[in-house]
Amino acid sequence: MAVASVAGVVGLGPGAVAAEAAVVEGDPLPLVPLRVPKQDQGVWQQPDSKIQWMRDNKLALFIHWGVYSAAAQGEWYEFNSKVQPSAYRSQWAGSFASQSAHYDPAAWAQLATQLGAAQVVLTTRHHEGFALWPSGHPNAWTAGDTPFPAGTDFVKGYVNAVRAAGLRVGLYYSPIDWRYPGYYDVTGATPPSPALTSDCVLPNSPYPWNYEGTNPAGFDYHENARTLKNEVYQSVKELVTDYGAIDDIWWDGGWLAQQGTDAAGSFFWEPGQYRDPNNGWQVDAAYGETEAGTGRPLGLAGLVRRHQPNAVANSRSGWVGDYDLEEGSYVTSGPIKSGRLVQKAFSLGGAWGYNGSNSSMSFSSALAVLVNAFVRDMCVIVNVGPDATGAVPSAQAAVIQQLGGFMSANHEAVYSTRGGPWNPVDGQYGFTFANRTVYAHLLAGYNGGNSFTTPSLGDAKVTAVYGVVSKNALSFSTSGGNSVTVTGIDRTRYPDDTIVAIVLDRTVVPTDLALNRTVTADSQQTAQGNPASNAVDGDTSTRWCATDGDTGHWLQVDLGSVHSLTGVRIAWEQLGNAYAFRIDGSSDGSSWSTLSDQTRNTTPAQVQALTFTGQARYVRVTVTGGVNSNVYASIRSLEVYDRAFLDPSLVGGDLALGKPASSSSNENSSLAAANAFDGNPATRWSSQFSDPQWLQVDLGSSQWISRVILNWEFSHATAYQIQISNDAANWTTLYSTTSGNGGVENISGLGGSGRYVRMLGTARATQWSYSLYSMQVFSS
């Protein structure tokens, strides 16, 4: 049978003293947060297996090219200058037609290869409404029209060239079209309802700026908007059926009247699986499509999925999308983007389209955008704006080639890696990892000189350290908290991102013991495609489901042999349902012991990570509650671990960060108590040179305390206590030691509630002070 030790809640009364808790020298290595596909408007996001190429490839080239390239004032020139659509077409279509005859899409593909990108995305139609292919809608403005030579199809040439270069094909499409006044008033309501922003109206008028007739009050904006929608559906149908397999549909502009959000405009565009037969803007049968078998009219995502089932799409159509976007040339900050894929989109030029200048962001600035995205588990699309001949400005091409040189020299630390396992420190450093190697990215602002100290490596040991570019071995030594200090780093080759490879004796991420193991269940919806094996296939888009809503259904995995377990992570089918359950373990499949009792669980989290200790070969999850006729026992993913782990997406933040602090004394006014809670690793609190001394933080309200991390300066405590209180007068001791080692002391396994937390030092390790760079407090 299994022998289990279950972590429980410890309740301590005033004045009680806990037994000395175990000090874990540093955090365990984090798991990669799960991405669970969502359903929106009848369409499920693609599973991880269909977006993995974006995660692995990391980089794409974006090309903004259209009639605006001839105007050479950026892609928003028509709107910004309020050039009437007919005048814009008359003035620039001929110029673009003559110059574009020289375009060479093979040169774009070559530039993407030089960048190190695996994908290219072309703007097939931007907001000006010009389609780079000969669309069949009668109102379309396209490359099939005069004055373009007969047979002109820029999209076809692009697709062929990109595929010939072995790259993935992306098509940008904007439903916005400035040729349609109805876009600004889809309902046809009398102005000022809707109230347009001042830059979207005619001078001294409430009507749309792009209306060209003599009677704006009598114009049928509603029908004009319906014609616009018809063209959109015809365009999308052509793009997803006429050019072979498409890898990425890059939507732009689901918002209406250039106001609100993309999602807010979805009632009009109908971007989900189906269109509503009662929608006020019906798409004519000639331009839309219906679902085979049901005859239901397909929405935009339904249309794409019917013809391009493997394509991914972003979130800019009003549908949730398979990946999110962060647009802009600013450097991304903050933590890792957990549980989703985010693409950073930015342009090297001052505009996205050609603006007549040979200017570009610097290599240093562009590289900062790239690497700060990579360490946050993001991918990147870099935009260039070719002129009307298709030639990319030389300054932008030069930066592309420099970026490609960096990607080539550091390929192992970027491609097929994940951001993490730890959060980056803004402006200082961040991490990527793969298999057994962590890559530390030392950024331009890193102030640690030629040495670097890692966070805790958990249960792993370092076997080698080397510079990624030079491949030269680097010296390293282990320090407190099982962190490692690397010295002798050469930061001259790429000072904006010097990358150091730290090789471990085991995988960076703990291995899921249950993956693809033999699994059984007391009931399973085999006919519906929800067998027990789905729970351990590593795919969160599949699931095991019981055959009814009764309690007592169980799922069991055979790990193959007995393991010393540390816990499990479960992804339930539904978000927002509080499943009650119990996890049992067995060595023989016959005698069972409880590993974790969650039969009173009230947490509606979809993903839950539970830690415990026990010996078992078989692990069983029994659902004891939270099910009914509408909610069945159903698990998307069951992971089992035998190494210490945490899921950073489920762990609460530092409760003490920025909170009011006090102390028994300060060495001087610059070494005040607040320094230990300001989040700045360069500041510290230091006491007077005597015993005892204390440092205290006010959390603002009573909080559950399970972990405290102390980051000592050289002057540390050998004997101290961690205490909590609700009134700052009566204290409960959660932890006590007489053998403090200094460095980073991560004190876990605590259990108690309090508003105030303090470190009470009773014996110093030196003749000097008690000195802390930081004191962090966590509830989990």
Steps between C-alpha positions, in 0.01 A plus 500: 500500500603865469653681794388859492579817688233758436560872549221648710395834642666582828306718745705678765365691798653817645841439646531150354837391359517277193751223462794611290385492138717360225701765316508435130803681362323670213188431297452182300522535124169617348278309263391654173148642555233313307324655205143367490316580173190716537179500301363830375202558270484129422867458406771334709851641503756280331672247730864540600606259226380744233663811645827332601669607178449865600649434845798319348569726203470815712537747212299620198542772238207739444462686169270802465461569129219653297395810306603705804858397418480724190369790708806444723342658809417192705207259486261743675569785258155494336322533834746739665488739202128443440554429132165395355506134388437576131772764495739270683444223245528739206819652633695193611371182332679571171828578672482184704404293195804612304748469784366174646569318174858477627416336833705193588337288772800265492705789640252527790537129568879536490482787748288287732760225479773751582298606804480140615122505470300193406188690393398802294172694525385726214230768521262368234262792566547792735246764604523682165305205358740403220522120459835366378318225308220508239199461729165406349274732699344756261582793727857396581805709410767250401818414313271359232375848410634752250771634494663178627614257230263213432563201722665699779479310829751622755377252762565205270853616425566554870361163607703315236823678591460447873420131459795455262726635774364244747324762711151503648232717339304765689228721353401830662148621434317808625120513478517879540459674167511879471309484171181430698333780700281227648798375700459808722126454549407135452156545661404793280401700807457873458804693625612583758409142588746343457723783614816481289833623626607838364752348259234278337254764379473750218595861586223662705283190456400190700525276190789264408806664343503260203148576376531647148141575395291812532245373750670340803175510698315294236769237447418137593789429737348172618486352149845637421631319808332179382678531164827546687429183698417309183837597354678391817344153484579465130859611561561261788343212305744564214804530724433171680407301187719629213855488640554158652583439864521822703677492836386829656202731450608837639182702560510875558216733582189336637410828669223713348529867410857477636355494850459242775645151497516230236267285710247785518472495120435127478121545482555648154783293351384170659853364541408170671393160371158599366307803385164585649209462253340794677803725482421845363774481236443179309777367277371406155527131412738579214760638738470282809503127559286253691603201705475169321226284649331768711472785251585749775673816373866515602656793681854615428673252733270223378594585143870491581482175697300328224772561240809548717455273803867526600533878470540717808341842531549798729240671717439812288182386322281510810543125559731401787767374260762229538760751617501851643675810369710767662559776248762772518875564495525542878690241703271253674528492879355301787471126555485208258181482291358191665239265358474653153709582194561870440658644187690827522445705182714804422630695201858599428389815318319802636181360345391150404473591131763681292532865601759616248797492734793266532481484878481220751515421868854429611619142530536548876141623540356228278698228678367623835144451371582147384679365805263656752222317320687168481574489874127555563409196287378713209564480128571803281401633158728774360353734239661668201331741259620453139465781247263465204755289308511254790849605608553509878679818617869418536515620862223259598658216302831562674342469844318186389834347403657605832214342690548188291867492598403507867241225449753283321774550757261430789263255329512235775382752760203623296353248257296213652533648849244625748518824693590441866504300715524817714351842442737758353619808686409806292800654331743257663467138392266220404505133406415245236540125538490168318548145628786516757627849421402839638611802295557819698457812283700791645343814353652839426397636840642211701720650772662183630816535297655177378334272756145376543315311772202283409183458703456171685563191289277287722619140505727540197879532488707682239727286283635767263477869417610664174454811289249429228684694228857404585424152638776569753459336842435737791583465869215453744438435867197406706363754746214522750156380394659259250564787263812511286735792441668516160813712453722611212213576261610678180233759415675663204351311202134574569487741796124550448444130569789288617376144541647247742406130480462320835479124457329296773522136598128455431226667301422859588130421525406198715388206287135396503506133606145441375558609141375232260489238777232232527184651640160359600171639626182365649308654207593688184328654198689297243242545226503877551879515471567554872685186617722481808818513290424863407586611855865397462567575131659839568225678305273736695254515210397138569342358815376199690135517595278269704174377354271684742492770766521264799764533771761232561638474147876448492797521267813295570850507349769232524845665527675171420688475829492641853609864524553742786234750401494873565159591358273534201362766267146463371324689221124451527269521203326818606605832642288620791381164634619399849566129475533316833739207475754274666838381379602151611818301444583132494808287450309193384171630361312338784573676829455877489600797717388858469765731358291818491147546631318772307149377579418840649647694211315821411759635256354536148842516335534305176865417574609389846845400625510290818814405689537199730746220570442129462618176339276368221490334161132563441338841543122534501280811491148443634242775442285527812300815427440798275328288236138478386291435193674787318855464637668160480827381650738605224877558495702654218839428649638302796871547567694318773842605632784359708700824522417812696305736274280805483273649238592870486167591343320371811728645767401828664737796499707653774249625757756730659613685188469875555315462830568720809801382698665575832798374697652502844783718368678615185875525454440837333220679315599359158470140627137521608249217548308588183803403290436132569154523340557734204575232239842653430777241540762773545348651817498349849398543862774492765457515878716630782784269611328327791259218593207459472366688195185465291362590157122517454251545214130586509311300232191719545268215592522150641655262247585131497879465526669188367839624381754773578816567299788687663781633279784588736793730447834377644383605847239234568339326794594160635203495738164654413127442496219571249197628687147612411243714678164664439560794735882547493496426875428130546732287287491138383824336392469303177867414463811503716864414425841530666696399190423761237742491206433838343464543127151419375297312759169377366289393796210286384249278672368779723133525596323785673305821447609849593507861390852569622807291424840553658847358511627503859877460507656378824861418398715656228752313286738800506588789727300722270128536440205294385475593133238391244478585132144373502237322704221345295176352632279252313173324564585202276 
